[in-house]
Tab-separated table of C-alpha atoms in Angstrom:
chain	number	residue	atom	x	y	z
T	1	UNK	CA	-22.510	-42.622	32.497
T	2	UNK	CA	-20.620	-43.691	28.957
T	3	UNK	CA	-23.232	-41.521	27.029
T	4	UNK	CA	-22.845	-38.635	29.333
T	5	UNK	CA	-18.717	-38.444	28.984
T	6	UNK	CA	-19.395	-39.367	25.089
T	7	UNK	CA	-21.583	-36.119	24.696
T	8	UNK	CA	-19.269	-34.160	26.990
T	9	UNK	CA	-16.349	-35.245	24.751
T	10	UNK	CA	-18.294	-34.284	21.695
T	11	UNK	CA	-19.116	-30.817	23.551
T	12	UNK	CA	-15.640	-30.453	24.168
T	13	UNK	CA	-14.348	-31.162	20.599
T	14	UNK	CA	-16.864	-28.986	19.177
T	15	UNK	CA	-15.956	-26.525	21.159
T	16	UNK	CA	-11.997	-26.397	20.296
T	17	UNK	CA	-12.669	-26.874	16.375
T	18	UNK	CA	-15.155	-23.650	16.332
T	19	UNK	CA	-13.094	-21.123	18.534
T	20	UNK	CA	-11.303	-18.639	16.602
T	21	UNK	CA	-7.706	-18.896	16.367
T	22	UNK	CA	-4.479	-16.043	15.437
T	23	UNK	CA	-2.391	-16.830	12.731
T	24	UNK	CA	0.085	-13.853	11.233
T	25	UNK	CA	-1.275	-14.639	7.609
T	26	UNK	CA	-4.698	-14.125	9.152
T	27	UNK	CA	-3.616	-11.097	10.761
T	28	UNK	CA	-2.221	-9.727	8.171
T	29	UNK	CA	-5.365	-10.015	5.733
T	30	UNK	CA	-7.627	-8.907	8.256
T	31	UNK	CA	-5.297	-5.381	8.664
T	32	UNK	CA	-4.973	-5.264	4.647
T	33	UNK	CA	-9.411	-5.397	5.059
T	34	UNK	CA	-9.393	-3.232	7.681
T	35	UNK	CA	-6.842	-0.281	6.353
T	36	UNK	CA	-8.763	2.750	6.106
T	37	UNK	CA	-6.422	3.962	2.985
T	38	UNK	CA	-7.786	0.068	0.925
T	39	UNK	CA	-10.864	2.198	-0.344
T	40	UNK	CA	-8.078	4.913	-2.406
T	41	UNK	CA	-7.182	1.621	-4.186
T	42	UNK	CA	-11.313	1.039	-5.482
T	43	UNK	CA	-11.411	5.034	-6.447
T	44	UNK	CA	-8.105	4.778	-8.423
T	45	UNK	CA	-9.718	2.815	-11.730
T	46	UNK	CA	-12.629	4.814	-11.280
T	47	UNK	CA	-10.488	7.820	-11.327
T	48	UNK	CA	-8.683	6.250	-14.312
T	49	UNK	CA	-11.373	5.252	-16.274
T	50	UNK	CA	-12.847	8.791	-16.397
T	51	UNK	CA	-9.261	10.144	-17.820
T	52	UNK	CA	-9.666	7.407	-20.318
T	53	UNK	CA	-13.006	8.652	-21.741
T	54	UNK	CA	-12.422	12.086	-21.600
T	55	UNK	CA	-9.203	11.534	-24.035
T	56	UNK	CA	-10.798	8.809	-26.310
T	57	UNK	CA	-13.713	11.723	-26.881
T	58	UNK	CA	-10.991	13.344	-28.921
T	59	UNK	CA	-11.741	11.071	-31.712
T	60	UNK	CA	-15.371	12.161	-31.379
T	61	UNK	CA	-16.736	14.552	-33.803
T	62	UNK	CA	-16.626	18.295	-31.856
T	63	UNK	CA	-19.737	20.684	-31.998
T	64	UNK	CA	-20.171	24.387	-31.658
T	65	UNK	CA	-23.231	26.488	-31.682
T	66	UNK	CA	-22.496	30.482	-31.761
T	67	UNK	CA	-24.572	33.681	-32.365
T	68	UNK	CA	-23.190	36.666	-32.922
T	69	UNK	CA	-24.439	40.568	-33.810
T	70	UNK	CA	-22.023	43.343	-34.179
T	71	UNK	CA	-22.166	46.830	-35.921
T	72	UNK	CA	-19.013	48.234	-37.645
T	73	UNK	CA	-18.120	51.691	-38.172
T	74	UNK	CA	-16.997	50.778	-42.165
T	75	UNK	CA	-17.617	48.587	-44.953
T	76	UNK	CA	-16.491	47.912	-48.183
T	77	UNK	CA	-17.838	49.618	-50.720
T	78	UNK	CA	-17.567	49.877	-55.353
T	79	UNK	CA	-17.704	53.674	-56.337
T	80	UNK	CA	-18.024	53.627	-60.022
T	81	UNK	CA	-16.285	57.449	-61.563
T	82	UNK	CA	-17.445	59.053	-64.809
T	83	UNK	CA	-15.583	57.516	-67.441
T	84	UNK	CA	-16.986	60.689	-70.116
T	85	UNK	CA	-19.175	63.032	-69.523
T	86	UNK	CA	-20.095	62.898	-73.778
T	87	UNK	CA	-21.606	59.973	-73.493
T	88	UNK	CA	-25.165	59.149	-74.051
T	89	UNK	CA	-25.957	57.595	-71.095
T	90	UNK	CA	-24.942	57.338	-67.499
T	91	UNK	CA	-23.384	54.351	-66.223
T	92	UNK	CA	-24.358	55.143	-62.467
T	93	UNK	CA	-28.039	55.025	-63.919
T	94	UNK	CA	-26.952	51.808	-65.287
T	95	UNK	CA	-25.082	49.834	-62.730
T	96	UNK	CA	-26.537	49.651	-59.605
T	97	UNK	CA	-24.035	47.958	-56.981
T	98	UNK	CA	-25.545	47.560	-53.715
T	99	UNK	CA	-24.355	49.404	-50.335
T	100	UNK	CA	-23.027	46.813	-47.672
T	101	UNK	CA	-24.309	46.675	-44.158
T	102	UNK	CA	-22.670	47.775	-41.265
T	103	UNK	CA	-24.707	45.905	-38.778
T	104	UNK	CA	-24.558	41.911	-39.386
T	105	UNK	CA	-26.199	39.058	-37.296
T	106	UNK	CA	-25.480	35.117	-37.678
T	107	UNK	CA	-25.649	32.354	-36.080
T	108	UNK	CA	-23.626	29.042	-36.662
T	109	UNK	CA	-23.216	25.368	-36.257
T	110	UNK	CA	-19.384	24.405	-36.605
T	111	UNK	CA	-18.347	20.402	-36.818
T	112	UNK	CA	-14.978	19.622	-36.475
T	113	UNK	CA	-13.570	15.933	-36.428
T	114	UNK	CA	-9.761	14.637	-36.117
T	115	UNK	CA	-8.833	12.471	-38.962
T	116	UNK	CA	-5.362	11.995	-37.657
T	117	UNK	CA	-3.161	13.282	-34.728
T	118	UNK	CA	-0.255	11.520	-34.431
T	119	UNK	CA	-0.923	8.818	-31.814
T	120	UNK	CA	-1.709	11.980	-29.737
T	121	UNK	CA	-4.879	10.494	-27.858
T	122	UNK	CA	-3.459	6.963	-28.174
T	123	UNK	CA	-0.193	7.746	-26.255
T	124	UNK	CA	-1.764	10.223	-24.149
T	125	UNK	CA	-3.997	6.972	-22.998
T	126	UNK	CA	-1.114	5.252	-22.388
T	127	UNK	CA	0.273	7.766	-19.904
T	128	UNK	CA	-2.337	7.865	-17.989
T	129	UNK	CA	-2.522	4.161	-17.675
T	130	UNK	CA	1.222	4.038	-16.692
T	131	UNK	CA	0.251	6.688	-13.883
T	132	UNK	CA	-2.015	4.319	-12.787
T	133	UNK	CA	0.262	1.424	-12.478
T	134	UNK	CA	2.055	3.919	-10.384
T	135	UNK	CA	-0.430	4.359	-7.999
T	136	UNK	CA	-1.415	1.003	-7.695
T	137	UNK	CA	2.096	0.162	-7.077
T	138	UNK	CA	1.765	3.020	-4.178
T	139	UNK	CA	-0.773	1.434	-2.568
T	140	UNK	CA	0.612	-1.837	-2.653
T	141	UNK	CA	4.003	-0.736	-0.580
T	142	UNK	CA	2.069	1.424	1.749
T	143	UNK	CA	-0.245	-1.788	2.883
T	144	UNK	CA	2.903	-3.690	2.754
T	145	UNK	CA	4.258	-1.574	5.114
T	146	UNK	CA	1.279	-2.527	7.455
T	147	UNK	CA	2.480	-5.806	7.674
T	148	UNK	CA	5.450	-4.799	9.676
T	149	UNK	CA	3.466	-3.789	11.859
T	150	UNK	CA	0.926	-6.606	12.280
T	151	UNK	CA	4.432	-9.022	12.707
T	152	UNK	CA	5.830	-6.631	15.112
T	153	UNK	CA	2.346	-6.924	17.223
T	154	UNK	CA	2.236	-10.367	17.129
T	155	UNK	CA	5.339	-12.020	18.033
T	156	UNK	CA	5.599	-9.338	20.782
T	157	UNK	CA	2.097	-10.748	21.985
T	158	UNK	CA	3.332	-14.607	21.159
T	159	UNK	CA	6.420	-14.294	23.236
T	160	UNK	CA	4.211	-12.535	26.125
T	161	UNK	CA	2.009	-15.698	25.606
T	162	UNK	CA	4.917	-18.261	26.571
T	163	UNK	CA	6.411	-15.936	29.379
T	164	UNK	CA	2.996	-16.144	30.926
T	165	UNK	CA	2.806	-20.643	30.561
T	166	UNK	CA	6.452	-20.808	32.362
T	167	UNK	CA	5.499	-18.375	35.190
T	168	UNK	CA	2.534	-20.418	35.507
T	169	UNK	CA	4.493	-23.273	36.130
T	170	UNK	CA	6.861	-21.710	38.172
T	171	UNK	CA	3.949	-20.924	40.598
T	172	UNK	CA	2.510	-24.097	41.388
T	173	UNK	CA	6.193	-25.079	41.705
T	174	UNK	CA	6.539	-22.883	44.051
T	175	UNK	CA	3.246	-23.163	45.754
T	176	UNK	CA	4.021	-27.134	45.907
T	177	UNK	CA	7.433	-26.604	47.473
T	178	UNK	CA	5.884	-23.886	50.370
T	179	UNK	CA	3.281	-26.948	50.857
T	180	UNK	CA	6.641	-29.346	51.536
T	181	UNK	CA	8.423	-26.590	53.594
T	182	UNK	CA	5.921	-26.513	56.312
T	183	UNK	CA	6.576	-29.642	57.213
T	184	UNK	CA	9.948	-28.831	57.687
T	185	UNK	CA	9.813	-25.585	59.456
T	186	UNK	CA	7.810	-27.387	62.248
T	187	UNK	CA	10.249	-30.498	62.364
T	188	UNK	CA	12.601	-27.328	62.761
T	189	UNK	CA	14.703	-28.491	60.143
T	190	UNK	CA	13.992	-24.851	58.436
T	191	UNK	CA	13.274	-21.585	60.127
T	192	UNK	CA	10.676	-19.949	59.979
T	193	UNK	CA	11.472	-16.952	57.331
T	194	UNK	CA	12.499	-19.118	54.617
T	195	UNK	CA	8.480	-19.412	54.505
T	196	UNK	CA	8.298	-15.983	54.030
T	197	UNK	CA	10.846	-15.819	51.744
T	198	UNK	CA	8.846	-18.138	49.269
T	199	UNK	CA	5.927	-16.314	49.778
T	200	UNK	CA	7.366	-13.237	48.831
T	201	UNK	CA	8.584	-14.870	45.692
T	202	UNK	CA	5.314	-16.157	44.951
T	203	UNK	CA	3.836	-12.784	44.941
T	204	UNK	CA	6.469	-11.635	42.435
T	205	UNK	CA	5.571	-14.022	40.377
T	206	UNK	CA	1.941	-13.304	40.473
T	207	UNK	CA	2.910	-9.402	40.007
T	208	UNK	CA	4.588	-10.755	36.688
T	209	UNK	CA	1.712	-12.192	35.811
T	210	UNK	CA	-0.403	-9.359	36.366
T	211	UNK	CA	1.854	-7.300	34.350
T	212	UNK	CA	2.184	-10.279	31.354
T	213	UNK	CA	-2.044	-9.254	31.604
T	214	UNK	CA	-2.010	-5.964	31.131
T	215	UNK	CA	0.721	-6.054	28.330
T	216	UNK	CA	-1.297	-8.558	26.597
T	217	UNK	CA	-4.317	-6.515	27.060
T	218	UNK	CA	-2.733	-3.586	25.453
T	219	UNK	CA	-1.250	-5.479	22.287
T	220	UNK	CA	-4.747	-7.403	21.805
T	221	UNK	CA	-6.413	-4.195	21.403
T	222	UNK	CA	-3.879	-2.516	19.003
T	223	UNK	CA	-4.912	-5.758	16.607
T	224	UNK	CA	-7.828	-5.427	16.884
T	225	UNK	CA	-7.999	-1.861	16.078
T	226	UNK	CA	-5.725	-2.908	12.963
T	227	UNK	CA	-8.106	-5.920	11.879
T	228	UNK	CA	-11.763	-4.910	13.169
T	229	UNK	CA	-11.800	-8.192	14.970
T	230	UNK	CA	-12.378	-8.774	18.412
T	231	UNK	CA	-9.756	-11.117	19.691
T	232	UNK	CA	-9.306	-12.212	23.011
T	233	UNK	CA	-6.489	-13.180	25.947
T	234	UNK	CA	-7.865	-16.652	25.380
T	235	UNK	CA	-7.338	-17.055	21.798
T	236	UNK	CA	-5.451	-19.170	20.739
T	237	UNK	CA	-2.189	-18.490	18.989
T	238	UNK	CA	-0.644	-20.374	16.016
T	239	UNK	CA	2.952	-20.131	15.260
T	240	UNK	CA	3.584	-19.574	12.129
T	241	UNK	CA	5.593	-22.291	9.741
T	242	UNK	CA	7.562	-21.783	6.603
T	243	UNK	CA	10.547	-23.459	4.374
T	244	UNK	CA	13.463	-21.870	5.741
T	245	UNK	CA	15.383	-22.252	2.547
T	246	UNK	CA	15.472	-18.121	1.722
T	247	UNK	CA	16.783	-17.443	-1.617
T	248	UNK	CA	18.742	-13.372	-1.571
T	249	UNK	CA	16.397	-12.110	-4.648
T	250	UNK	CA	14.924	-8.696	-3.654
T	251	UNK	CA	11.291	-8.557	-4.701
T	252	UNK	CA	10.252	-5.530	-2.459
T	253	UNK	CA	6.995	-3.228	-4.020
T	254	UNK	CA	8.963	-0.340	-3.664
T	255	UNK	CA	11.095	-1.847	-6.501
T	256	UNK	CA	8.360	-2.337	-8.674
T	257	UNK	CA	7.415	1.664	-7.513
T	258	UNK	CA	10.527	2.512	-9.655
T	259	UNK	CA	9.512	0.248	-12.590
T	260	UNK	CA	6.314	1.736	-12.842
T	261	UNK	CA	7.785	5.327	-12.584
T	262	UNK	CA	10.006	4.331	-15.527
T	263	UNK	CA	7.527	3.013	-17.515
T	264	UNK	CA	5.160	6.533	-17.042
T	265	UNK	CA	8.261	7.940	-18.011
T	266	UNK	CA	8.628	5.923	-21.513
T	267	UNK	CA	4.631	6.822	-22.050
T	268	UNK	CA	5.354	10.262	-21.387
T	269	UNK	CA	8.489	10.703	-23.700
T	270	UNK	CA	6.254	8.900	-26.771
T	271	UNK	CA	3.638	11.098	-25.731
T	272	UNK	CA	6.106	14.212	-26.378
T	273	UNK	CA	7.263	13.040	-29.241
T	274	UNK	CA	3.482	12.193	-30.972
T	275	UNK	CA	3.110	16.260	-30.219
T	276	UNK	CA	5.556	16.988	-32.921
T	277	UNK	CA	3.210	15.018	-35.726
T	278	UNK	CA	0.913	17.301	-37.975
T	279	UNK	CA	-3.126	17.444	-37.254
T	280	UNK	CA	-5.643	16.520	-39.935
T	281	UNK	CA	-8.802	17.644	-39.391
T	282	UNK	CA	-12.504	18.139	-40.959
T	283	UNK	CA	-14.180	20.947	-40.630
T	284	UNK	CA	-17.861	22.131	-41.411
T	285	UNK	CA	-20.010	24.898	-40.750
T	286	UNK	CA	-23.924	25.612	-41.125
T	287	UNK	CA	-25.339	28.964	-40.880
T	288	UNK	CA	-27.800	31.351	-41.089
T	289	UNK	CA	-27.442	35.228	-41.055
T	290	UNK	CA	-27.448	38.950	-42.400
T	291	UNK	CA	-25.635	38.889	-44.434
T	292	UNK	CA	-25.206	35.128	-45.479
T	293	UNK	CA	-21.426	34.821	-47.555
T	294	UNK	CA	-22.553	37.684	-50.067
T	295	UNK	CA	-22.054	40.261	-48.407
T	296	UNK	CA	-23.747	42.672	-51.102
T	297	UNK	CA	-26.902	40.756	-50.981
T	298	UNK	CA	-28.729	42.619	-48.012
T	299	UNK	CA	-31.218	40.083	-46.524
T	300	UNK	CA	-30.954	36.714	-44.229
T	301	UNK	CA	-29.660	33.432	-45.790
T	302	UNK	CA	-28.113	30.203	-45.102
T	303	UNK	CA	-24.702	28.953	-46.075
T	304	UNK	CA	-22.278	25.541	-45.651
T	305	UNK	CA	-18.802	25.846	-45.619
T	306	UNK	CA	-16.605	22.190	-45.168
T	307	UNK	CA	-12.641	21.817	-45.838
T	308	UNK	CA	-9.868	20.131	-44.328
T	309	UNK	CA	-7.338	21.633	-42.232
T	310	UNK	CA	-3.298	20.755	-41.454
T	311	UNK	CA	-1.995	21.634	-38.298
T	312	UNK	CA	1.994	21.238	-38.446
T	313	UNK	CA	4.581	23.152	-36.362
T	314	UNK	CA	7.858	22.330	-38.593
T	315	UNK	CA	10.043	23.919	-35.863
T	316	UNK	CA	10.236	24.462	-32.578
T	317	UNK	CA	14.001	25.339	-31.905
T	318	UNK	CA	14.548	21.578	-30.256
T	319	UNK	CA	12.505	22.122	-27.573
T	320	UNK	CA	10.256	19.112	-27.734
T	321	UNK	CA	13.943	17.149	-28.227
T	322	UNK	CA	15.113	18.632	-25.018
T	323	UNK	CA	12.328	17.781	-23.079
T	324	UNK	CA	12.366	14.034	-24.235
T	325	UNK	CA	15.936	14.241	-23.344
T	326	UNK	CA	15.009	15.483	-20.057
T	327	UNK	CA	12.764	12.179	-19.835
T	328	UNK	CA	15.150	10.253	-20.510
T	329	UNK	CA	17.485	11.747	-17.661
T	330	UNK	CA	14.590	11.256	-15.067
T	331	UNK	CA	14.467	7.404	-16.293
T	332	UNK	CA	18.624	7.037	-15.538
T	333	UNK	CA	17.947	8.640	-12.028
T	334	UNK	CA	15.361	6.038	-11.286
T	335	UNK	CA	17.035	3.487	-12.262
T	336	UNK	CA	19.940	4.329	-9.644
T	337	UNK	CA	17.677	5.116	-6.804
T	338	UNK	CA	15.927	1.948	-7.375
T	339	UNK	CA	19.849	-0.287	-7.216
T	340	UNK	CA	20.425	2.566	-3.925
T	341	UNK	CA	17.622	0.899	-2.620
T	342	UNK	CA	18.054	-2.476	-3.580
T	343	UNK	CA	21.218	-2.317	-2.025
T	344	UNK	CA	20.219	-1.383	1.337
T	345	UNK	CA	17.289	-4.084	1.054
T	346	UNK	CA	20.362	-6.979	0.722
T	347	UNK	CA	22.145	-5.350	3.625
T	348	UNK	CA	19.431	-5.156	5.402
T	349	UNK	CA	18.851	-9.372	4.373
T	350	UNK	CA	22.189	-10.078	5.106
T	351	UNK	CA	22.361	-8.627	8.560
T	352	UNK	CA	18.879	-10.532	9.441
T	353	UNK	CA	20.157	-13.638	7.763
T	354	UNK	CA	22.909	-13.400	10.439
T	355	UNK	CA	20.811	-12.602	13.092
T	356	UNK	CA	18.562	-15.852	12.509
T	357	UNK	CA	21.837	-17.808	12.297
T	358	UNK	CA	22.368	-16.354	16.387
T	359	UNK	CA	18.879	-17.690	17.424
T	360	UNK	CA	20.162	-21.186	15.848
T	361	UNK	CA	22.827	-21.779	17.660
T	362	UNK	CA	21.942	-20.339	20.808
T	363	UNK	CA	19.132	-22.704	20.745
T	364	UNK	CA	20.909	-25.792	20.596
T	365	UNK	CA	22.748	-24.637	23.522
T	366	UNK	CA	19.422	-23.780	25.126
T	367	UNK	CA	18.887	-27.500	25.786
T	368	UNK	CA	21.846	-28.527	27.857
T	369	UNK	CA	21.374	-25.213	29.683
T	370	UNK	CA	17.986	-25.946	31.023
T	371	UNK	CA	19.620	-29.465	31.724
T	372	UNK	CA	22.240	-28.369	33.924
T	373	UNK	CA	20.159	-25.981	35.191
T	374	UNK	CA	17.605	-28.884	36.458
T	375	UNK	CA	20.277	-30.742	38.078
T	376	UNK	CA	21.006	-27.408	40.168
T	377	UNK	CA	18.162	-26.986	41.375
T	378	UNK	CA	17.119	-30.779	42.334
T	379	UNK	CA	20.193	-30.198	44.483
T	380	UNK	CA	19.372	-27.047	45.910
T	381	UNK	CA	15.991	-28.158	46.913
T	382	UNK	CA	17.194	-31.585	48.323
T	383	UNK	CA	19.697	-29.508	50.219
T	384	UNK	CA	16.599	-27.341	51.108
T	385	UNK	CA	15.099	-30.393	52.656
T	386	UNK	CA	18.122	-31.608	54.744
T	387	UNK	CA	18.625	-28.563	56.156
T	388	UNK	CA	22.263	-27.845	54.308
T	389	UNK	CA	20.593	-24.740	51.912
T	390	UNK	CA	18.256	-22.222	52.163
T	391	UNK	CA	15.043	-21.429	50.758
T	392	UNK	CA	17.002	-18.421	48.993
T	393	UNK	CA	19.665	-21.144	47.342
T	394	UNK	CA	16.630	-22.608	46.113
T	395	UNK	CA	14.675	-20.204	45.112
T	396	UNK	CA	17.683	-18.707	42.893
T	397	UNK	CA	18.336	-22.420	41.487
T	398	UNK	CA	14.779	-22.205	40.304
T	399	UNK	CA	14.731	-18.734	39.156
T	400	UNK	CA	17.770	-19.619	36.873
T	401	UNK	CA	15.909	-22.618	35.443
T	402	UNK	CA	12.589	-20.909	34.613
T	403	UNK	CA	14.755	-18.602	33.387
T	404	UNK	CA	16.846	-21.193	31.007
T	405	UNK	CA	13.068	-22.596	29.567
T	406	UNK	CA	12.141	-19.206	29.115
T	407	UNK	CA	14.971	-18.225	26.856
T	408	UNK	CA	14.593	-21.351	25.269
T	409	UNK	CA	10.962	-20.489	24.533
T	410	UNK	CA	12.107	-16.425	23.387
T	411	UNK	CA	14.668	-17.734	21.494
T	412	UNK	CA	12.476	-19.969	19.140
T	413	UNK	CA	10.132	-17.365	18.683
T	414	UNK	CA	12.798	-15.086	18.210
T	415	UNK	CA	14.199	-17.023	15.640
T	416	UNK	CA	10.347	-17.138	13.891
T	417	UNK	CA	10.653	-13.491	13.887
T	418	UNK	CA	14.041	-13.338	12.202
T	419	UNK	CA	13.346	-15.697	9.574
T	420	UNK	CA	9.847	-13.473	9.222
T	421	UNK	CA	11.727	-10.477	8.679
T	422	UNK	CA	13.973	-11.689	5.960
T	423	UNK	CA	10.598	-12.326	4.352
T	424	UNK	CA	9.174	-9.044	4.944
T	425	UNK	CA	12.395	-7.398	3.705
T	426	UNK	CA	12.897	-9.635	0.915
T	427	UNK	CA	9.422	-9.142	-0.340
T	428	UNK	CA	8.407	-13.068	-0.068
T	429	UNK	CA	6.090	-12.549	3.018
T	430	UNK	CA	2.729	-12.832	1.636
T	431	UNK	CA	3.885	-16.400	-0.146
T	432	UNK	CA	3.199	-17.669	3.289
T	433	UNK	CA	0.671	-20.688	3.311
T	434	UNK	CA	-2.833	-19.577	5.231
């Protein structure tokens, strides 16, 4: 018999150590997993990456292979006059200057390679890397966001959770105390309806249970829709526990949106101003046509032709200036939309903040409510018992008390989900321990 409740005790334990168990922080990576919109974040470097390339070929030497075959309707062309008509000879006999075609056919092989732009392709880099910063930055708020959500979901589920442990003690209170009253409805001490009467209460009760199933039923599967789990009305819930000591700095992602935006801004505005830098370039170019680069010689031939170029546009009436300026004016708005927002993040804390102080309080009070409340209804129900109250006197006594733990119990959580949401709105939410 000892080995048998050993190895239950051991099947028991086992048992309660492997079942799954809620926590927010779990809930909250498992939606963060689960977001359909996580796989934009694995495309973005991708995405980024590509850019990157395609700009650093720049400094890559550029080929071009081109054929061409034209006719013209003139050419140029050496007429030699008659200087004398006394002398000997005749210089057309003489000089023979050939005639120039007018149909011509080449093809080419041009190189060209960038020996210096400006920071062009090195800036231009850095934009794009500052637009992905933005994007990431994007992402981050937007799953951020989720977590609202998921703590919205939970503690609605958590408080649901205790409602459903006090009306299950309230039951069997009640289902006790109709036991007791039949004695005294057949000593005649009570009538007869005041049975009824607690039977009618116990079927409220079980109708709020019923209801506490359905609600729970309904908030289990929105989380698990969020976090591809499978969670059930049996799982067990963890509350969550923090230090309460809140400092007022704003760290939202929707801040560090702005920064970002800022930043591709900067990029941008050096990018701009690289643009106004001359272009040195190599150039080369191998042919082979009719007529090669004498054009009096009348047959095919190959030619090479290699330089350097300068590309340089001296002035542009101020309009690269003006749109740097206009950069610049983009960065100032930012920066006041990101304070604008700031600001209503610390209203937004400061309102919470007092909110959380509310729960405090009104849960020390809680305590010598449900007190009082206890000593009510041990009266009402020994009055039930003598004969001097009704079952309705009692039954309201008890109602109030159940109702007394109850608030108790929604106030506590309540005051979890305050002290959450100054986290979530100051940005601190995710420093959470697992």
């Amino acid at each position: 018999m000892r080995y048998t409740l050993l190895l239950l005790m051991l099947l028991c334990y086992g048992t309660l150590f492997s079942q799954e168990v809620m926590t927010l922080h779990q809930l909250r990576e498992e939606a963060e997993i689960h977001y359909p919109n996580m796989a934009k974040e694995d495309l973005l470097l991708p995405e980024f990456e590509n850019k990157r390339h395609n700009l650093h070929a720049g400094y890559y030497p550029r080929i071009h292979l081109g054929g061409r075959a034209s006719w013209q309707s003139d050419v140029p062309a050496i007429k030699v006059e008659k200087v004398d008509e006394n002398l000997p000879f005749v210089i057309e006999d003489m000089v023979k200057i050939p005639q120039v075609r007018k149909d011509n056919y080449r093809i080419t092989l041009d190189l060209s390679q960038v020996i210096w732009d400006g920071g062009v392709i090195r800036y231009a880099k850095e934009a794009e890397a500052a637009a992905l910063a933005v994007a990431v930055k994007q992402q981050e708020a937007e799953v951020y966001r989720l977590g609202e959500t998921v703590n919205e979901l939970f503690f609605r589920l958590l408080i649901l959770k205790e409602q459903e442990k006090v009306l299950g003690v309230l039951r069997e209170e009640l289902a006790s105390q109709l036991q007791s009253m039949q004695a005294a409805i057949e000593s005649g001490v009570l009538e007869a309806w005041n049975r009824e009467a607690m039977q009618a209460e116990i079927l409220q009760v079980e109708q709020q249970q019923e209801a506490n199933v359905h609600q729970m039923q309904g908030l289990l599967e929105a989380i698990n829709l969020l976090t591809g789990k499978a969670y059930q009305l049996d799982t067990p819930i963890i509350r969550p526990t923090f230090d309460t000591s809140l400092s007022k700095a704003i760290v939202r992602p929707e801040l560090s949106i702005f920064d970002a935006r800022i930043q591709q801004l900067k990029a941008n505005e050096q990018l701009l101003y690289r643009k106004r830098m001359p272009v040195v370039a190599g150039f080369g170019q191998a042919g082979y046509g009719l007529p090669g680069l004498n054009m009096f010689k009348s047959e095919f031939a190959p030619w090479l032709v290699a330089g350097v170029t300068l590309s340089w546009k001296p002035w542009d009436w101020k309009q690269n200036r003006r749109a740097r300026l206009n950069l610049q004016i983009k960065q100032a708005m930012l920066s006041v939309e990101r304070e604008t927002l700031k600001q209503k993040f610390q209203r937004a804390f400061a309102l919470q903040r007092a909110q959380s102080a509310q729960y405090e309080a009104m849960i020390i009070k809680d305590a010598s409510i449900i007190a009082m409340r206890e000593k009510v209804k041990v009266a009402a129900q020994r009055g039930m018992e003598e004969g001097t109250r009704t079952s309705t006197d009692y039954l309201t006594e008890v109602n109030r008390e159940k109702q007394a733990i109850l608030n108790r119990e929604i106030h506590k959580i309540a005051l979890l989900q305050s002290n959450m949401a100054l986290l979530q709105i100051s940005g601190k939410i995710n420093e959470l321990p697992n």
